[in-house]
mmCIF file with all atom_site columns, C-alpha atoms in Angstrom:
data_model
loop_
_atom_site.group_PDB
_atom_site.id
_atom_site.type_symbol
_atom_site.label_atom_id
_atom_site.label_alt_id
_atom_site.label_comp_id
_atom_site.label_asym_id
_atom_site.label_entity_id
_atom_site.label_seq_id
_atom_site.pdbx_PDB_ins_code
_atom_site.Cartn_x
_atom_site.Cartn_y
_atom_site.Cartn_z
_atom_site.occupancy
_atom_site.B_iso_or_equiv
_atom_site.pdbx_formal_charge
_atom_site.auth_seq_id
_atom_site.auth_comp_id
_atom_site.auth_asym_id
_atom_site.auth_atom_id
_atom_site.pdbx_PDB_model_num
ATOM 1  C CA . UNK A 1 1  ? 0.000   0.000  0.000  1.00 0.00 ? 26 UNK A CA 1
ATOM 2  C CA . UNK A 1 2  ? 1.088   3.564  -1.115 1.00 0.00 ? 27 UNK A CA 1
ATOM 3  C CA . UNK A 1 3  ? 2.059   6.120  2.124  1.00 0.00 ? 28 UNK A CA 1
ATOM 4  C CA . UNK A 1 4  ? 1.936   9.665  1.462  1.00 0.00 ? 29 UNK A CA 1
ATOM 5  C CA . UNK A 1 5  ? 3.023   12.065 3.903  1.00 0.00 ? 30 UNK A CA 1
ATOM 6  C CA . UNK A 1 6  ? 0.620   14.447 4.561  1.00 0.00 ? 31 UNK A CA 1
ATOM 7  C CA . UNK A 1 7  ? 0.088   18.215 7.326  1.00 0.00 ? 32 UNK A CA 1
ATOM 8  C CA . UNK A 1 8  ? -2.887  19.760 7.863  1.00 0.00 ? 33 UNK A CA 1
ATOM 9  C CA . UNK A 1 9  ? -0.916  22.045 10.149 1.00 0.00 ? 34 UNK A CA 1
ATOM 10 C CA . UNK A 1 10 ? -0.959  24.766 7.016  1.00 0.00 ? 35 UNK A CA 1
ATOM 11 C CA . UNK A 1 11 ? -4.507  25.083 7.163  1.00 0.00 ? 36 UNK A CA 1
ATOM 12 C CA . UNK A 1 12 ? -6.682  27.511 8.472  1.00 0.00 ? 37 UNK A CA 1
ATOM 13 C CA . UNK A 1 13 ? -9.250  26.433 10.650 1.00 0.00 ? 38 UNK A CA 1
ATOM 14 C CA . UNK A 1 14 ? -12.022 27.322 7.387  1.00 0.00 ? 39 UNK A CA 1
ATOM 15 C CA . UNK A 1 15 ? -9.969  24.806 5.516  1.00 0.00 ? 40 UNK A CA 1
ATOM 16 C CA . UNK A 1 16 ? -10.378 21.637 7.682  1.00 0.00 ? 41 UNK A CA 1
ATOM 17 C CA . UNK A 1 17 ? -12.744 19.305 7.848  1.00 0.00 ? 42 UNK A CA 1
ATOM 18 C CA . UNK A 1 18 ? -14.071 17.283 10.919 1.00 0.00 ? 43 UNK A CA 1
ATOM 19 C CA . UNK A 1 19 ? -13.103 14.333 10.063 1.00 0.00 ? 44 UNK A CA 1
ATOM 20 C CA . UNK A 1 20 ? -9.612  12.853 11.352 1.00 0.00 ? 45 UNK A CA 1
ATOM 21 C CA . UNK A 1 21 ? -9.519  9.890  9.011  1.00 0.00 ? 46 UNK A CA 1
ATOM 22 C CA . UNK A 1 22 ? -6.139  9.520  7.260  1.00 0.00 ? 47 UNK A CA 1
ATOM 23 C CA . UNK A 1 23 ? -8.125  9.136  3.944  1.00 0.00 ? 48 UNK A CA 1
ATOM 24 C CA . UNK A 1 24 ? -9.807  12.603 4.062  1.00 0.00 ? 49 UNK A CA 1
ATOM 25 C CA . UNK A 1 25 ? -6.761  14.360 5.621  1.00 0.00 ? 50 UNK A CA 1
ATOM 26 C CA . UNK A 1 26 ? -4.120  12.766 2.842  1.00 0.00 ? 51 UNK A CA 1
ATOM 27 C CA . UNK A 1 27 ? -6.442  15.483 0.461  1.00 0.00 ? 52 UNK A CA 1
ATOM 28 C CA . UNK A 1 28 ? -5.197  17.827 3.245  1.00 0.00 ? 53 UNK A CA 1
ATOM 29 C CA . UNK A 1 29 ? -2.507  19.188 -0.303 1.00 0.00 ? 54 UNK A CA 1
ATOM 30 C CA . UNK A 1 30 ? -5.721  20.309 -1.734 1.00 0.00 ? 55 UNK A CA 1
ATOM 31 C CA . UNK A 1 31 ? -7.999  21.529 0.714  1.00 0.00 ? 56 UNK A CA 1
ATOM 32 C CA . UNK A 1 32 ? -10.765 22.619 -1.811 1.00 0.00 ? 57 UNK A CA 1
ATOM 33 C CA . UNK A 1 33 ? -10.222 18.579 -3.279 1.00 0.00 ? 58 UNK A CA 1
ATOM 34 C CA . UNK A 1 34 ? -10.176 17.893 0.545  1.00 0.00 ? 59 UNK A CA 1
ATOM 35 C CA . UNK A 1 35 ? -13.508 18.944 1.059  1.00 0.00 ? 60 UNK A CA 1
ATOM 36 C CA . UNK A 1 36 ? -15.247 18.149 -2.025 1.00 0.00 ? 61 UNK A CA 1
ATOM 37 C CA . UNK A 1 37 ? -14.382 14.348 -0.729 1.00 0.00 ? 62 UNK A CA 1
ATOM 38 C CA . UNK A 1 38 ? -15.605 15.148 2.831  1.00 0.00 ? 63 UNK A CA 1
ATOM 39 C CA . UNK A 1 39 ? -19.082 16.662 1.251  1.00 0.00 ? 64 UNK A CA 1
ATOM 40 C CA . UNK A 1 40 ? -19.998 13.570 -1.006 1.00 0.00 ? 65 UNK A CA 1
ATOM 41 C CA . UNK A 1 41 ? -18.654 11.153 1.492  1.00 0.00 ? 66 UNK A CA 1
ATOM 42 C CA . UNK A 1 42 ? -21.270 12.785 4.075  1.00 0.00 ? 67 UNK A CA 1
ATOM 43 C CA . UNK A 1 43 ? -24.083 12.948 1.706  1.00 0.00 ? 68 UNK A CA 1
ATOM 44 C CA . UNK A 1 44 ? -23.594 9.553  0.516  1.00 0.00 ? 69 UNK A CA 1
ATOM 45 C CA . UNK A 1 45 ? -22.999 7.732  4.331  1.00 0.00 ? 70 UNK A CA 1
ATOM 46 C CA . UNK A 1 46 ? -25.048 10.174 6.552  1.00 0.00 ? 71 UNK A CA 1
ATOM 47 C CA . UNK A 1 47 ? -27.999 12.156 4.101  1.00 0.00 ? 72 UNK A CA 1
ATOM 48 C CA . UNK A 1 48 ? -31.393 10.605 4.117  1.00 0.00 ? 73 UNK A CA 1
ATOM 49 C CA . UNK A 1 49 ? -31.741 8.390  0.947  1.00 0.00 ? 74 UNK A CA 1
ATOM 50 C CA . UNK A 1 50 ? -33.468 5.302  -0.117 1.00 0.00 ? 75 UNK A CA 1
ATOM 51 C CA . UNK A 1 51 ? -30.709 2.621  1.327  1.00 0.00 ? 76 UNK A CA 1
ATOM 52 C CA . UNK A 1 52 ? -30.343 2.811  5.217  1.00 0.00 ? 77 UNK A CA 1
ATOM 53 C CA . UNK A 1 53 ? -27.443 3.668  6.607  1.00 0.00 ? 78 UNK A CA 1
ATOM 54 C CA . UNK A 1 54 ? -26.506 -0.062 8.278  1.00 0.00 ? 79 UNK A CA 1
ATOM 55 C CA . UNK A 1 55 ? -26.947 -1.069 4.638  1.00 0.00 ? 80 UNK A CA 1
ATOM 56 C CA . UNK A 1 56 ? -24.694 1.247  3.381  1.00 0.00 ? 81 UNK A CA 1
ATOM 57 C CA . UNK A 1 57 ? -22.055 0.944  5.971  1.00 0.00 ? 82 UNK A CA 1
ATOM 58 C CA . UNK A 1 58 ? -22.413 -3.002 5.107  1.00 0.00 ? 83 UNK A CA 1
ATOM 59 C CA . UNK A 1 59 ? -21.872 -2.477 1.442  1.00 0.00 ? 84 UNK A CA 1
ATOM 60 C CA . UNK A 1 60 ? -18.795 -0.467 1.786  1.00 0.00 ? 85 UNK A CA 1
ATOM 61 C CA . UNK A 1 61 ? -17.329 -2.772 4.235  1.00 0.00 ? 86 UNK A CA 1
ATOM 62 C CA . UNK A 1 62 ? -18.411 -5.621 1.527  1.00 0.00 ? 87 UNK A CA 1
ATOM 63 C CA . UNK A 1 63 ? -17.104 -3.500 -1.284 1.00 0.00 ? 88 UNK A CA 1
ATOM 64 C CA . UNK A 1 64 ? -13.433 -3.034 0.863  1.00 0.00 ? 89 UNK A CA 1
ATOM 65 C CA . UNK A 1 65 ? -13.439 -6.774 1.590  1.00 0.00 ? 90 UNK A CA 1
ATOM 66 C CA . UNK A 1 66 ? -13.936 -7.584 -2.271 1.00 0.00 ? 91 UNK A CA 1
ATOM 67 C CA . UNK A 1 67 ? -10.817 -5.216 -3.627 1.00 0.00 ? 92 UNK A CA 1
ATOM 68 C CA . UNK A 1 68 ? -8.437  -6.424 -0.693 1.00 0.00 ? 93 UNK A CA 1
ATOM 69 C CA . UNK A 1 69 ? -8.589  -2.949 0.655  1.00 0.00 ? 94 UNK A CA 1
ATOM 70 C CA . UNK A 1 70 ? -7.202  -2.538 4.607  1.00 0.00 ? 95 UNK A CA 1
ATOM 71 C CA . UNK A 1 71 ? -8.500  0.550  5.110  1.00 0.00 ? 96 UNK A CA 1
#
């Protein structure tokens, strides 16, 4: 797996997102990029929608499982 060292020490506080999870942050060398991720990655896990959230969750851990992914 790929490590990319990443700060968000450089950003001002209207630049971060609250979310401490290393894949969000790693965007941290593009904070507009940074937060585009943040904002569909809320809307898809957390907005009301037709799939509930435990089946969502389930899928991506599903999904994760099927491509060998750790995170």
């Amino acid at each position: 797996m790929a490590f990319i060292r990443y700060s968000t020490d450089h950003l001002a506080p209207n630049q971060r997102v609250d979310d401490p999870d290393n894949i969000i942050q790693i965007h941290a060398v593009h904070p507009a990029a940074m937060r585009a991720h943040y904002m569909l990655y809320r809307s898809l896990m957390h907005d009301e929608g037709p799939v509930p959230r435990r089946l969502r969750e389930m899928i991506a851990v599903r999904c994760s499982a099927l491509n060998h992914c750790r995170y």
